[in-house]
Amino acid sequence: MESQVIKKLLIFGTMNMAAFMFSQSVVNDTLSPRSKTIDEVVITGNSNPKASIKTSTSISTLKSADIINSAPRTTAEIFRTIPGIRAESSGGEGNSNITVRGVPVSAGGSRYLLIQEDGLPVMQFGDIAFGTQDQFTRFDSFVSRVEALRGGSASVFASNSPAGIINFITKTGEKEGGSITQQIGLNYKNFRTDIDYGTPLGKDFYIGVGGFYRGGDGPRKTGYTSNNGGQFRLSLLKKFEKGNIRIYGKYLDDRTVAYMPMPIAVSGSDSNPDYSSLNNYDILTGALQSSNFKNDVTLGANGQILKSDIRDGMHSVSKTVGAEFNYDFGSGWKLDAKAKYAANDGQFLAPFPASVGSKAEILESVAGYGSAVYAGTNTAVDGNAKYMKTVLFNTKMNNLNNFFSDINISKKWSKVKMNAGVYNSSQNINISWNWNTYLMEVSDNNARLVDIVSNTGTKITDNGLLNYGVPAFGGVNRNYDTKYSVIAPHAQVEINPIEKLTLDFGARYDFGNVSGSFSGTQNTTRAIDINQNGTLETPELAVEVVNGTVPVDYQYGIFGYSFGANYALNSHNAVFARVSQGGSASADRILFAGYNYTNNDDPALDAVKVNKLNQIEVGYKLRGSNYFLNTTLFQAKTIEANYEATTQLRTENRYESFGVEFDGFYKINKSFDIKAGLTYTHAEIKNAIDQTIIGNMPRRTPKLMYSFNPNVNIEKLSFGFFAVGSTKAFTQDSNKLIMPGYIIVNPYVSYKLLKNLTLNVNANNVFNALAITEAEEGTLQGTNGIIRARTLTGRTFGASVKFDF
């Protein structure tokens, strides 16, 4: 397979060279208006907005129409069509794993890539456990476009984002008018309304409003309304002679279902596995949620009784207010200032299968087992069915408030542009884990909880609840209340020594300070009447109580730089190169790993405070009146640390990857065009605590990712499809069990019923492809033929009507 890929890359390289030679021979450097090249002005990751062919960076822009046609069912699915970005969007509306160009996904979330809204982060860290940035980000019709920067220049334009930035740029109200879009699910329950409107309020004064509200079950069967909530945005813009000021706000209150790894039957071998659904559980449409599993009661962070509605799922609340100010002092001097405050909180509730098996393996293994019945009944369980020991991830996001500001002053001379600024941020991470253990059957049709009864008739469980806590994981109920502050001076210089050559250099230094504490290192058990009925049931005799508090007080520093050069061969061709260094600070992911968190001179802590990333990029850009092609060769070296709660494993690894990325568009005629992207990556673990994995491919890293979108426009009719694919990858760093390659096809058709009324029908995964994105098990050896894995959702159909006014 690899030799075939290399052959394909050689063919692509030959095509690039041929395209270059052709453009050199037939294209003059001066273009008439009719032969104007396809290019866009980009602002993300650039100190001075400019056409993309004049930058030494890799940036893709997604317009609203492209996003709607790609049929995303979650925000993270939007990113799958961007070359170089791997978005494992199988977790629902949040908790997705996102990375760039072979940079590893060793923990959840997106450690090396930040999501921004209007140039400022949503969260300061992309991998906060159970509080990932995509949980607090929603795409709606108030977003004008999405810009995605891949590569090293991000190291100097944002903290903790050395691999890239995805920037949601919202509307300002300057363009008068708006739209109402009504979406419905055709084979699943989804009802969503988007609205946006902008208008002038007076001379050079504009207002924009927008947002969405939705309800429904989501694309998997949960047994109840699992997606319910919305978002509202407001923008006020005032322009004046030498600048402008903008104030904006966002209110998000959204409940969405969270999908955890699911039980999947596997036969065959590690190198040639055959994945299939269990008898009572369809891995493409099923969910672990159930109408029989709605309520949870546990001991809260402060010793209080915490009652939770599991139907809340990922409940994200964000109240945001921000401001932007731009002023032109004259003589080439400009001021650009941004600031934003967000009050964030919520809850994360999702069942996780700690173990799956037969009645004998799961139920009869419970100490004191005599018999098993379905909870709330005297009906004996089915001896031939499968069962789960389920951990309910009940995590309270008490306080994820943050503040960001970035003040920049720039000066422009004839051949030199300079930008200097100071970034300031504060991120609270106050989270409590209040987990319980349950027993339930494996079923995608409202699975029932199971009670165990002893031989003497005593109930060992309480309505399916086996333990208040998670003894199977060594006890992981915990609290942490930490604060991460950053002051980061940064500067960028751009030089044009000759007409066609642009050199840029940027540097950034993060002064990070961490303070607070965490608890749960020495948990104990006590007898507590949790359900407050006056009787101590068996699970209440040993309730896990959070104990053992550790102070946190340390500093860290991150030096980042990026040097790039772009040479425009002519108006159609450019070559560029870039060398970069950056890093991402470790936040809550290294807590509970046993380091000395108050000793800045401790070499062990010093080695894991910052995850480092060095990158080299060399590329070629081709532009024409009806096409563009971007080719980038890349190399990335990563040093990082992590601690995984469910396995209690600490890792300190070094990774290296190299590859090539293609991003292209070709408009064949006025009726037909095609967009495509392809990324080949060879990645390797260079060093690790576990010496047996050195030389292996990092887990879940495919060698090849690709996407293509042919599109046809015939008068009022538009149709086509987005195809997103990936070759095989390993489930874990041990490089044994393989996840097969897949291709997801999302067709769409759009018809303009009236001048301002458009109907769109689309499908996601129309061929019901099995796409496994992650798995807990690293091998089939020693298993019972069942593993736990997350898959992309099966076939769904949706429709929308958009009214423009």
mmCIF file of C-alpha atoms in Angstrom, residues 305-590:
data_model
loop_
_atom_site.group_PDB
_atom_site.id
_atom_site.type_symbol
_atom_site.label_atom_id
_atom_site.label_comp_id
_atom_site.label_asym_id
_atom_site.label_seq_id
_atom_site.Cartn_x
_atom_site.Cartn_y
_atom_site.Cartn_z
ATOM 1 C CA ILE A 305 -26.002 15.264 47.203
ATOM 2 C CA LEU A 306 -25.800 15.911 43.453
ATOM 3 C CA LYS A 307 -28.869 14.971 41.408
ATOM 4 C CA SER A 308 -28.390 14.969 37.633
ATOM 5 C CA ASP A 309 -30.597 14.458 34.594
ATOM 6 C CA ILE A 310 -28.582 12.274 32.206
ATOM 7 C CA ARG A 311 -30.647 13.631 29.311
ATOM 8 C CA ASP A 312 -28.739 16.916 29.671
ATOM 9 C CA GLY A 313 -25.716 15.199 28.050
ATOM 10 C CA MET A 314 -23.153 17.822 27.126
ATOM 11 C CA HIS A 315 -24.748 20.941 28.575
ATOM 12 C CA SER A 316 -22.707 23.957 27.516
ATOM 13 C CA VAL A 317 -23.415 27.496 28.719
ATOM 14 C CA SER A 318 -21.359 30.456 27.536
ATOM 15 C CA LYS A 319 -22.055 34.149 28.105
ATOM 16 C CA THR A 320 -19.574 36.159 26.081
ATOM 17 C CA VAL A 321 -18.948 39.838 25.517
ATOM 18 C CA GLY A 322 -16.151 41.215 23.366
ATOM 19 C CA ALA A 323 -14.816 44.387 21.797
ATOM 20 C CA GLU A 324 -12.571 45.331 18.876
ATOM 21 C CA PHE A 325 -10.934 48.682 18.221
ATOM 22 C CA ASN A 326 -8.920 49.762 15.187
ATOM 23 C CA TYR A 327 -7.324 53.169 14.633
ATOM 24 C CA ASP A 328 -5.076 54.599 11.929
ATOM 25 C CA PHE A 329 -2.720 57.191 13.405
ATOM 26 C CA GLY A 330 -1.309 58.074 9.987
ATOM 27 C CA SER A 331 2.248 57.865 8.722
ATOM 28 C CA GLY A 332 1.878 54.074 8.594
ATOM 29 C CA TRP A 333 1.032 53.625 12.286
ATOM 30 C CA LYS A 334 -2.028 51.578 13.275
ATOM 31 C CA LEU A 335 -3.556 50.233 16.477
ATOM 32 C CA ASP A 336 -5.545 47.001 16.654
ATOM 33 C CA ALA A 337 -6.988 45.899 19.977
ATOM 34 C CA LYS A 338 -9.278 43.000 20.890
ATOM 35 C CA ALA A 339 -10.677 41.776 24.194
ATOM 36 C CA LYS A 340 -13.236 39.188 25.229
ATOM 37 C CA TYR A 341 -14.665 37.798 28.450
ATOM 38 C CA ALA A 342 -16.656 34.564 28.619
ATOM 39 C CA ALA A 343 -18.460 33.015 31.583
ATOM 40 C CA ASN A 344 -18.532 29.286 30.817
ATOM 41 C CA ASP A 345 -20.014 26.401 32.750
ATOM 42 C CA GLY A 346 -22.054 23.275 32.214
ATOM 43 C CA GLN A 347 -22.079 19.535 32.711
ATOM 44 C CA PHE A 348 -20.927 16.453 30.835
ATOM 45 C CA LEU A 349 -23.025 13.293 31.258
ATOM 46 C CA ALA A 350 -22.338 10.195 29.178
ATOM 47 C CA PRO A 351 -22.304 6.437 29.822
ATOM 48 C CA PHE A 352 -18.972 4.724 29.154
ATOM 49 C CA PRO A 353 -18.615 0.925 28.860
ATOM 50 C CA ALA A 354 -15.894 -0.095 31.327
ATOM 51 C CA SER A 355 -16.314 -3.744 30.299
ATOM 52 C CA VAL A 356 -18.628 -5.688 27.993
ATOM 53 C CA GLY A 357 -19.400 -9.382 27.890
ATOM 54 C CA SER A 358 -21.752 -12.232 28.594
ATOM 55 C CA LYS A 359 -23.940 -12.688 31.660
ATOM 56 C CA ALA A 360 -21.253 -14.849 33.250
ATOM 57 C CA GLU A 361 -18.453 -12.353 32.452
ATOM 58 C CA ILE A 362 -20.210 -9.203 33.667
ATOM 59 C CA LEU A 363 -23.074 -10.017 36.051
ATOM 60 C CA GLU A 364 -21.931 -13.229 37.680
ATOM 61 C CA SER A 365 -18.512 -11.695 38.376
ATOM 62 C CA VAL A 366 -20.076 -9.272 40.894
ATOM 63 C CA ALA A 367 -19.150 -10.237 44.455
ATOM 64 C CA GLY A 368 -22.067 -11.903 46.237
ATOM 65 C CA TYR A 369 -23.927 -12.722 43.013
ATOM 66 C CA GLY A 370 -26.944 -14.956 43.391
ATOM 67 C CA SER A 371 -29.246 -13.926 40.557
ATOM 68 C CA ALA A 372 -29.888 -11.013 38.192
ATOM 69 C CA VAL A 373 -33.131 -9.228 37.299
ATOM 70 C CA TYR A 374 -34.014 -6.209 35.213
ATOM 71 C CA ALA A 375 -34.085 -3.173 37.512
ATOM 72 C CA GLY A 376 -37.516 -2.375 38.914
ATOM 73 C CA THR A 377 -38.849 -5.852 38.115
ATOM 74 C CA ASN A 378 -38.607 -9.458 39.257
ATOM 75 C CA THR A 379 -37.930 -10.611 35.688
ATOM 76 C CA ALA A 380 -34.790 -12.678 35.309
ATOM 77 C CA VAL A 381 -32.334 -11.330 32.729
ATOM 78 C CA ASP A 382 -31.775 -13.029 29.380
ATOM 79 C CA GLY A 383 -28.924 -15.486 29.829
ATOM 80 C CA ASN A 384 -27.936 -15.188 26.162
ATOM 81 C CA ALA A 385 -27.741 -11.375 26.031
ATOM 82 C CA LYS A 386 -24.651 -9.163 26.426
ATOM 83 C CA TYR A 387 -24.146 -6.832 29.380
ATOM 84 C CA MET A 388 -21.994 -3.870 30.365
ATOM 85 C CA LYS A 389 -20.406 -2.542 33.484
ATOM 86 C CA THR A 390 -21.060 1.103 32.712
ATOM 87 C CA VAL A 391 -19.313 4.123 34.191
ATOM 88 C CA LEU A 392 -21.409 7.270 34.034
ATOM 89 C CA PHE A 393 -19.121 10.174 33.230
ATOM 90 C CA ASN A 394 -20.823 12.842 35.349
ATOM 91 C CA THR A 395 -18.537 15.839 35.221
ATOM 92 C CA LYS A 396 -19.517 19.292 36.446
ATOM 93 C CA MET A 397 -17.848 22.219 34.697
ATOM 94 C CA ASN A 398 -18.204 24.598 37.620
ATOM 95 C CA ASN A 399 -16.147 27.425 36.181
ATOM 96 C CA LEU A 400 -14.403 27.586 32.811
ATOM 97 C CA ASN A 401 -14.472 31.376 32.650
ATOM 98 C CA ASN A 402 -11.806 33.062 30.587
ATOM 99 C CA PHE A 403 -10.544 36.465 29.519
ATOM 100 C CA PHE A 404 -8.439 37.259 26.462
ATOM 101 C CA SER A 405 -6.979 40.483 25.151
ATOM 102 C CA ASP A 406 -4.522 41.198 22.346
ATOM 103 C CA ILE A 407 -3.215 44.708 21.705
ATOM 104 C CA ASN A 408 -1.120 45.297 18.586
ATOM 105 C CA ILE A 409 0.657 48.317 17.146
ATOM 106 C CA SER A 410 1.881 48.164 13.561
ATOM 107 C CA LYS A 411 4.078 50.402 11.452
ATOM 108 C CA LYS A 412 4.431 50.276 7.661
ATOM 109 C CA TRP A 413 7.353 51.627 5.682
ATOM 110 C CA SER A 414 7.934 51.260 1.965
ATOM 111 C CA LYS A 415 9.404 47.749 2.166
ATOM 112 C CA VAL A 416 8.989 46.859 5.820
ATOM 113 C CA LYS A 417 5.952 46.144 7.972
ATOM 114 C CA MET A 418 6.299 45.678 11.700
ATOM 115 C CA ASN A 419 3.766 44.492 14.253
ATOM 116 C CA ALA A 420 4.287 44.281 18.007
ATOM 117 C CA GLY A 421 1.793 43.404 20.667
ATOM 118 C CA VAL A 422 0.953 41.894 24.022
ATOM 119 C CA TYR A 423 -1.477 39.059 24.587
ATOM 120 C CA ASN A 424 -3.029 38.552 28.010
ATOM 121 C CA SER A 425 -5.240 35.681 29.087
ATOM 122 C CA SER A 426 -6.752 34.023 32.111
ATOM 123 C CA GLN A 427 -8.420 30.589 32.020
ATOM 124 C CA ASN A 428 -10.179 28.993 34.986
ATOM 125 C CA ILE A 429 -10.460 25.208 35.095
ATOM 126 C CA ASN A 430 -12.753 24.311 37.988
ATOM 127 C CA ILE A 431 -14.188 20.866 37.336
ATOM 128 C CA SER A 432 -15.464 18.017 39.501
ATOM 129 C CA TRP A 433 -15.755 14.358 38.500
ATOM 130 C CA ASN A 434 -18.700 12.672 40.227
ATOM 131 C CA TRP A 435 -18.801 9.235 38.611
ATOM 132 C CA ASN A 436 -20.882 6.148 39.430
ATOM 133 C CA THR A 437 -20.858 2.550 38.173
ATOM 134 C CA TYR A 438 -23.950 0.804 36.776
ATOM 135 C CA LEU A 439 -24.924 -2.533 35.264
ATOM 136 C CA MET A 440 -27.014 -2.576 32.086
ATOM 137 C CA GLU A 441 -27.797 -4.694 29.071
ATOM 138 C CA VAL A 442 -26.304 -4.083 25.625
ATOM 139 C CA SER A 443 -29.138 -2.769 23.467
ATOM 140 C CA ASP A 444 -29.735 0.168 21.147
ATOM 141 C CA ASN A 445 -33.452 0.133 22.000
ATOM 142 C CA ASN A 446 -33.721 1.684 25.465
ATOM 143 C CA ALA A 447 -31.350 -0.633 27.301
ATOM 144 C CA ARG A 448 -32.499 -1.770 30.737
ATOM 145 C CA LEU A 449 -30.535 -1.477 33.951
ATOM 146 C CA VAL A 450 -29.789 -4.681 35.844
ATOM 147 C CA ASP A 451 -29.962 -5.469 39.564
ATOM 148 C CA ILE A 452 -27.942 -8.187 41.302
ATOM 149 C CA VAL A 453 -29.504 -10.132 44.165
ATOM 150 C CA SER A 454 -27.537 -12.271 46.621
ATOM 151 C CA ASN A 455 -28.436 -15.859 47.503
ATOM 152 C CA THR A 456 -30.033 -14.548 50.701
ATOM 153 C CA GLY A 457 -32.289 -12.171 48.756
ATOM 154 C CA THR A 458 -30.349 -8.974 49.534
ATOM 155 C CA LYS A 459 -30.048 -6.492 46.651
ATOM 156 C CA ILE A 460 -26.393 -5.810 45.909
ATOM 157 C CA THR A 461 -27.256 -3.017 43.484
ATOM 158 C CA ASP A 462 -29.750 -0.158 43.675
ATOM 159 C CA ASN A 463 -31.761 0.269 40.466
ATOM 160 C CA GLY A 464 -28.740 -0.784 38.423
ATOM 161 C CA LEU A 465 -26.202 1.189 40.458
ATOM 162 C CA LEU A 466 -23.301 -1.010 41.505
ATOM 163 C CA ASN A 467 -20.914 1.526 43.054
ATOM 164 C CA TYR A 468 -20.922 5.157 44.128
ATOM 165 C CA GLY A 469 -17.583 5.763 42.439
ATOM 166 C CA VAL A 470 -15.460 3.750 40.029
ATOM 167 C CA PRO A 471 -13.361 1.123 41.804
ATOM 168 C CA ALA A 472 -12.645 -0.492 38.408
ATOM 169 C CA PHE A 473 -10.558 2.562 37.467
ATOM 170 C CA GLY A 474 -8.829 2.766 40.834
ATOM 171 C CA GLY A 475 -11.210 5.498 41.984
ATOM 172 C CA VAL A 476 -11.264 8.588 39.798
ATOM 173 C CA ASN A 477 -13.713 10.912 41.506
ATOM 174 C CA ARG A 478 -11.840 14.164 41.799
ATOM 175 C CA ASN A 479 -12.048 17.945 41.994
ATOM 176 C CA TYR A 480 -9.713 20.537 40.615
ATOM 177 C CA ASP A 481 -9.769 24.292 40.838
ATOM 178 C CA THR A 482 -6.882 25.800 38.919
ATOM 179 C CA LYS A 483 -6.182 29.049 37.118
ATOM 180 C CA TYR A 484 -3.863 29.505 34.139
ATOM 181 C CA SER A 485 -2.628 33.008 33.350
ATOM 182 C CA VAL A 486 -0.540 34.005 30.343
ATOM 183 C CA ILE A 487 1.186 37.206 29.306
ATOM 184 C CA ALA A 488 2.723 36.858 25.860
ATOM 185 C CA PRO A 489 4.615 39.658 24.100
ATOM 186 C CA HIS A 490 4.960 39.005 20.385
ATOM 187 C CA ALA A 491 6.337 40.700 17.315
ATOM 188 C CA GLN A 492 6.337 40.107 13.565
ATOM 189 C CA VAL A 493 8.361 41.763 10.844
ATOM 190 C CA GLU A 494 7.644 41.498 7.124
ATOM 191 C CA ILE A 495 10.224 42.618 4.576
ATOM 192 C CA ASN A 496 10.037 42.977 0.802
ATOM 193 C CA PRO A 497 13.705 43.324 -0.171
ATOM 194 C CA ILE A 498 12.766 42.925 -3.825
ATOM 195 C CA GLU A 499 9.414 43.131 -5.571
ATOM 196 C CA LYS A 500 8.593 39.413 -5.675
ATOM 197 C CA LEU A 501 10.147 38.267 -2.411
ATOM 198 C CA THR A 502 8.464 38.512 0.983
ATOM 199 C CA LEU A 503 10.286 37.555 4.160
ATOM 200 C CA ASP A 504 8.584 37.388 7.517
ATOM 201 C CA PHE A 505 9.833 36.634 10.991
ATOM 202 C CA GLY A 506 7.818 36.395 14.165
ATOM 203 C CA ALA A 507 8.578 35.571 17.781
ATOM 204 C CA ARG A 508 6.444 35.055 20.863
ATOM 205 C CA TYR A 509 7.139 34.245 24.481
ATOM 206 C CA ASP A 510 4.466 32.964 26.843
ATOM 207 C CA PHE A 511 4.963 33.741 30.528
ATOM 208 C CA GLY A 512 2.588 31.229 32.099
ATOM 209 C CA ASN A 513 1.521 31.054 35.726
ATOM 210 C CA VAL A 514 -0.521 28.216 37.229
ATOM 211 C CA SER A 515 -2.155 28.288 40.661
ATOM 212 C CA GLY A 516 -4.839 26.454 42.604
ATOM 213 C CA SER A 517 -5.269 22.930 43.893
ATOM 214 C CA PHE A 518 -6.782 19.552 43.132
ATOM 215 C CA SER A 519 -8.278 16.779 45.268
ATOM 216 C CA GLY A 520 -8.866 13.074 44.837
ATOM 217 C CA THR A 521 -5.416 11.557 45.174
ATOM 218 C CA GLN A 522 -6.254 9.540 48.322
ATOM 219 C CA ASN A 523 -9.968 8.811 48.051
ATOM 220 C CA THR A 524 -11.653 6.893 50.850
ATOM 221 C CA THR A 525 -15.086 5.270 51.245
ATOM 222 C CA ARG A 526 -17.780 5.982 53.805
ATOM 223 C CA ALA A 527 -21.308 4.829 54.521
ATOM 224 C CA ILE A 528 -23.642 7.623 53.360
ATOM 225 C CA ASP A 529 -27.376 7.613 52.694
ATOM 226 C CA ILE A 530 -27.082 9.069 49.195
ATOM 227 C CA ASN A 531 -30.710 8.574 48.140
ATOM 228 C CA GLN A 532 -31.830 9.898 51.548
ATOM 229 C CA ASN A 533 -34.484 7.272 52.140
ATOM 230 C CA GLY A 534 -33.339 6.505 55.659
ATOM 231 C CA THR A 535 -31.873 3.108 54.739
ATOM 232 C CA LEU A 536 -28.350 2.179 53.755
ATOM 233 C CA GLU A 537 -28.477 0.072 50.596
ATOM 234 C CA THR A 538 -25.449 -2.074 49.714
ATOM 235 C CA PRO A 539 -23.823 0.524 47.379
ATOM 236 C CA GLU A 540 -24.231 3.174 50.104
ATOM 237 C CA LEU A 541 -22.032 1.206 52.495
ATOM 238 C CA ALA A 542 -18.937 2.221 50.483
ATOM 239 C CA VAL A 543 -19.437 5.645 48.887
ATOM 240 C CA GLU A 544 -16.275 7.108 47.381
ATOM 241 C CA VAL A 545 -15.329 10.353 49.087
ATOM 242 C CA VAL A 546 -12.817 12.715 47.508
ATOM 243 C CA ASN A 547 -9.769 13.111 49.717
ATOM 244 C CA GLY A 548 -6.158 14.196 49.440
ATOM 245 C CA THR A 549 -5.568 17.790 48.319
ATOM 246 C CA VAL A 550 -2.496 18.872 46.357
ATOM 247 C CA PRO A 551 -1.539 22.538 45.906
ATOM 248 C CA VAL A 552 -0.564 23.816 42.467
ATOM 249 C CA ASP A 553 1.798 26.746 42.028
ATOM 250 C CA TYR A 554 4.280 26.765 39.178
ATOM 251 C CA GLN A 555 5.394 28.810 36.183
ATOM 252 C CA TYR A 556 6.291 27.886 32.642
ATOM 253 C CA GLY A 557 7.643 29.559 29.544
ATOM 254 C CA ILE A 558 7.135 28.911 25.852
ATOM 255 C CA PHE A 559 9.346 30.474 23.217
ATOM 256 C CA GLY A 560 7.877 30.352 19.754
ATOM 257 C CA TYR A 561 9.214 31.652 16.491
ATOM 258 C CA SER A 562 8.427 31.355 12.817
ATOM 259 C CA PHE A 563 10.474 32.391 9.803
ATOM 260 C CA GLY A 564 8.945 32.296 6.326
ATOM 261 C CA ALA A 565 9.839 33.284 2.803
ATOM 262 C CA ASN A 566 7.492 33.614 -0.165
ATOM 263 C CA TYR A 567 8.710 34.205 -3.718
ATOM 264 C CA ALA A 568 6.178 35.103 -6.396
ATOM 265 C CA LEU A 569 7.535 33.704 -9.656
ATOM 266 C CA ASN A 570 4.747 35.636 -11.364
ATOM 267 C CA SER A 571 1.109 36.468 -10.611
ATOM 268 C CA HIS A 572 0.193 32.807 -10.960
ATOM 269 C CA ASN A 573 3.039 30.987 -9.224
ATOM 270 C CA ALA A 574 4.751 31.256 -5.883
ATOM 271 C CA VAL A 575 7.044 29.114 -3.788
ATOM 272 C CA PHE A 576 7.431 29.388 -0.039
ATOM 273 C CA ALA A 577 9.283 27.903 2.912
ATOM 274 C CA ARG A 578 8.848 28.160 6.666
ATOM 275 C CA VAL A 579 10.666 27.044 9.814
ATOM 276 C CA SER A 580 8.816 27.249 13.128
ATOM 277 C CA GLN A 581 8.969 26.350 16.780
ATOM 278 C CA GLY A 582 6.113 26.484 19.252
ATOM 279 C CA GLY A 583 4.483 24.756 22.136
ATOM 280 C CA SER A 584 1.319 24.040 24.033
ATOM 281 C CA ALA A 585 1.206 24.175 27.812
ATOM 282 C CA SER A 586 -0.042 21.151 29.732
ATOM 283 C CA ALA A 587 -3.119 22.023 31.740
ATOM 284 C CA ASP A 588 -5.362 19.638 33.690
ATOM 285 C CA ARG A 589 -4.156 16.625 31.680
ATOM 286 C CA ILE A 590 -1.007 16.259 33.821
#
